[in-house]
């Protein structure tokens, strides 16, 4: 891969009319190919970023659904408990244990989804940093390449 230093240090042999045109053209073709590869990679990274963003949206939707489910489960547990008070103590105990299991499972699901969400968020932050660094390196390379033009 061509580095900014390679571009800066590249010297062309002088022909009869100045630099050797074939050598300059060849080197420019090589630079073009490298930048095409970077451009393609940039597009792929953007696509990956979009996919991760969509995945985060899905996890947020699941999280909201689970929160609503938890509220419904808690309301259901309270209704079962109120109804069970009018019945025998055996029925009261059984309803309480079932409601507790539902709430615990819902809480476990919410905790797991929050962990998954946090992991994806961390991956996104790392990806964002790497992507930003890549772009900054590309900008530095371009600026270094064209600094003599200004």
Tab-separated table of C-alpha atoms in Angstrom:
chain	number	residue	atom	x	y	z
A	1	UNK	CA	0.000	0.000	0.000
A	2	UNK	CA	1.270	3.452	-0.844
A	3	UNK	CA	1.929	5.683	2.117
A	4	UNK	CA	2.021	9.480	2.126
A	5	UNK	CA	5.784	9.201	2.640
A	6	UNK	CA	6.078	7.054	-0.513
A	7	UNK	CA	4.248	9.711	-2.504
A	8	UNK	CA	6.340	12.499	-1.007
A	9	UNK	CA	9.633	10.704	-1.634
A	10	UNK	CA	8.826	9.463	-5.137
A	11	UNK	CA	11.329	10.815	-7.624
A	12	UNK	CA	10.804	10.588	-11.347
A	13	UNK	CA	13.673	10.243	-13.796
A	14	UNK	CA	13.962	13.068	-16.230
A	15	UNK	CA	13.682	12.268	-19.917
A	16	UNK	CA	14.313	14.477	-22.869
A	17	UNK	CA	11.262	16.607	-22.155
A	18	UNK	CA	11.383	16.501	-18.359
A	19	UNK	CA	9.988	13.664	-16.267
A	20	UNK	CA	9.470	10.296	-17.903
A	21	UNK	CA	5.781	10.355	-18.821
A	22	UNK	CA	5.349	6.582	-18.644
A	23	UNK	CA	6.804	6.451	-15.165
A	24	UNK	CA	4.624	9.344	-13.955
A	25	UNK	CA	1.524	7.818	-15.558
A	26	UNK	CA	2.304	4.436	-14.034
A	27	UNK	CA	2.759	5.928	-10.596
A	28	UNK	CA	-0.447	7.959	-10.880
A	29	UNK	CA	-2.291	4.783	-11.907
A	30	UNK	CA	-0.967	3.068	-8.793
A	31	UNK	CA	-2.121	5.982	-6.622
A	32	UNK	CA	-5.524	5.884	-8.319
A	33	UNK	CA	-5.909	2.182	-7.564
A	34	UNK	CA	-5.010	2.709	-3.906
A	35	UNK	CA	-7.509	5.516	-3.520
A	36	UNK	CA	-10.178	3.481	-5.292
A	37	UNK	CA	-9.589	0.731	-2.745
A	38	UNK	CA	-9.886	3.234	0.101
A	39	UNK	CA	-13.062	4.623	-1.427
A	40	UNK	CA	-14.582	1.143	-1.704
A	41	UNK	CA	-13.569	0.356	1.861
A	42	UNK	CA	-15.137	3.615	2.998
A	43	UNK	CA	-18.419	2.648	1.329
A	44	UNK	CA	-18.306	-0.788	2.954
A	45	UNK	CA	-17.696	0.770	6.359
A	46	UNK	CA	-20.609	3.146	5.850
A	47	UNK	CA	-22.836	0.196	4.943
A	48	UNK	CA	-21.668	-1.629	8.045
A	49	UNK	CA	-22.354	1.460	10.143
A	50	UNK	CA	-25.882	1.671	8.717
A	51	UNK	CA	-26.467	-2.000	9.489
A	52	UNK	CA	-25.266	-1.537	13.063
A	53	UNK	CA	-27.465	1.534	13.438
A	54	UNK	CA	-30.472	-0.475	12.281
A	55	UNK	CA	-29.564	-3.241	14.693
A	56	UNK	CA	-29.409	-0.732	17.566
A	57	UNK	CA	-32.859	0.558	16.572
A	58	UNK	CA	-34.203	-2.995	16.683
A	59	UNK	CA	-32.701	-3.560	20.116
A	60	UNK	CA	-34.212	-0.313	21.369
A	61	UNK	CA	-37.610	-1.448	20.064
A	62	UNK	CA	-37.186	-4.787	21.805
A	63	UNK	CA	-36.154	-2.998	24.995
A	64	UNK	CA	-39.282	-0.814	24.891
A	65	UNK	CA	-41.449	-3.858	24.255
A	66	UNK	CA	-39.880	-5.638	27.193
A	67	UNK	CA	-40.427	-2.624	29.424
A	68	UNK	CA	-44.092	-2.608	28.449
A	69	UNK	CA	-44.227	-6.354	28.987
A	70	UNK	CA	-42.721	-5.893	32.437
A	71	UNK	CA	-45.351	-3.298	33.312
A	72	UNK	CA	-48.120	-5.582	32.056
A	73	UNK	CA	-46.611	-8.498	33.969
A	74	UNK	CA	-46.457	-6.420	37.140
A	75	UNK	CA	-50.078	-5.274	36.699
A	76	UNK	CA	-51.135	-8.854	36.051
A	77	UNK	CA	-49.317	-10.004	39.192
A	78	UNK	CA	-51.121	-7.364	41.269
A	79	UNK	CA	-54.526	-8.364	39.853
A	80	UNK	CA	-53.830	-12.018	40.496
A	81	UNK	CA	-52.765	-11.181	44.041
A	82	UNK	CA	-55.943	-9.126	44.688
A	83	UNK	CA	-58.134	-11.890	43.301
A	84	UNK	CA	-56.244	-14.549	45.226
A	85	UNK	CA	-56.899	-12.789	48.544
A	86	UNK	CA	-60.568	-13.786	48.238
A	87	UNK	CA	-59.625	-17.403	47.775
A	88	UNK	CA	-57.837	-19.902	49.903
A	89	UNK	CA	-54.243	-19.404	51.070
A	90	UNK	CA	-53.087	-22.177	48.746
A	91	UNK	CA	-54.358	-20.306	45.695
A	92	UNK	CA	-52.816	-17.066	47.021
A	93	UNK	CA	-49.389	-18.705	47.410
A	94	UNK	CA	-49.512	-20.263	43.944
A	95	UNK	CA	-50.520	-16.992	42.219
A	96	UNK	CA	-47.777	-15.082	44.026
A	97	UNK	CA	-45.090	-17.551	42.944
A	98	UNK	CA	-46.231	-17.496	39.323
A	99	UNK	CA	-46.287	-13.699	39.210
A	100	UNK	CA	-42.829	-13.554	40.787
A	101	UNK	CA	-41.436	-15.941	38.147
A	102	UNK	CA	-42.922	-13.849	35.343
A	103	UNK	CA	-41.438	-10.648	36.762
A	104	UNK	CA	-38.045	-12.275	37.341
A	105	UNK	CA	-37.966	-13.645	33.805
A	106	UNK	CA	-38.980	-10.271	32.387
A	107	UNK	CA	-36.277	-8.577	34.490
A	108	UNK	CA	-33.710	-11.123	33.327
A	109	UNK	CA	-34.730	-10.500	29.723
A	110	UNK	CA	-34.434	-6.736	30.191
A	111	UNK	CA	-31.006	-7.106	31.829
A	112	UNK	CA	-29.792	-9.327	28.986
A	113	UNK	CA	-31.049	-6.937	26.328
A	114	UNK	CA	-29.422	-4.016	28.129
A	115	UNK	CA	-26.141	-5.943	28.177
A	116	UNK	CA	-26.484	-6.716	24.457
A	117	UNK	CA	-27.338	-3.105	23.733
A	118	UNK	CA	-24.346	-1.861	25.726
A	119	UNK	CA	-22.014	-4.272	23.919
A	120	UNK	CA	-23.271	-3.094	20.526
A	121	UNK	CA	-22.984	0.514	21.647
A	122	UNK	CA	-19.364	-0.085	22.715
A	123	UNK	CA	-18.602	-1.766	19.389
A	124	UNK	CA	-20.125	1.199	17.617
A	125	UNK	CA	-17.965	3.624	19.614
A	126	UNK	CA	-14.839	1.603	18.759
A	127	UNK	CA	-15.890	1.418	15.109
A	128	UNK	CA	-16.578	5.145	15.073
A	129	UNK	CA	-13.120	5.870	16.496
A	130	UNK	CA	-11.415	3.607	13.988
A	131	UNK	CA	-13.413	5.064	11.133
A	132	UNK	CA	-12.637	8.613	12.250
A	133	UNK	CA	-8.946	7.768	12.500
A	134	UNK	CA	-9.027	6.233	9.031
A	135	UNK	CA	-10.649	9.342	7.611
A	136	UNK	CA	-8.194	11.621	9.401
A	137	UNK	CA	-5.278	9.567	8.051
A	138	UNK	CA	-6.758	9.837	4.558
A	139	UNK	CA	-7.171	13.590	4.887
A	140	UNK	CA	-3.613	13.949	6.188
A	141	UNK	CA	-2.382	11.875	3.273
A	142	UNK	CA	-4.246	13.992	0.751
A	143	UNK	CA	-3.058	17.222	2.361
A	144	UNK	CA	0.519	15.966	2.373
A	145	UNK	CA	0.217	14.899	-1.250
A	146	UNK	CA	-1.076	18.233	-2.446
A	147	UNK	CA	0.760	20.568	-0.050
A	148	UNK	CA	3.118	21.778	-2.775
A	149	UNK	CA	0.206	22.808	-4.985
A	150	UNK	CA	-0.848	25.579	-2.642
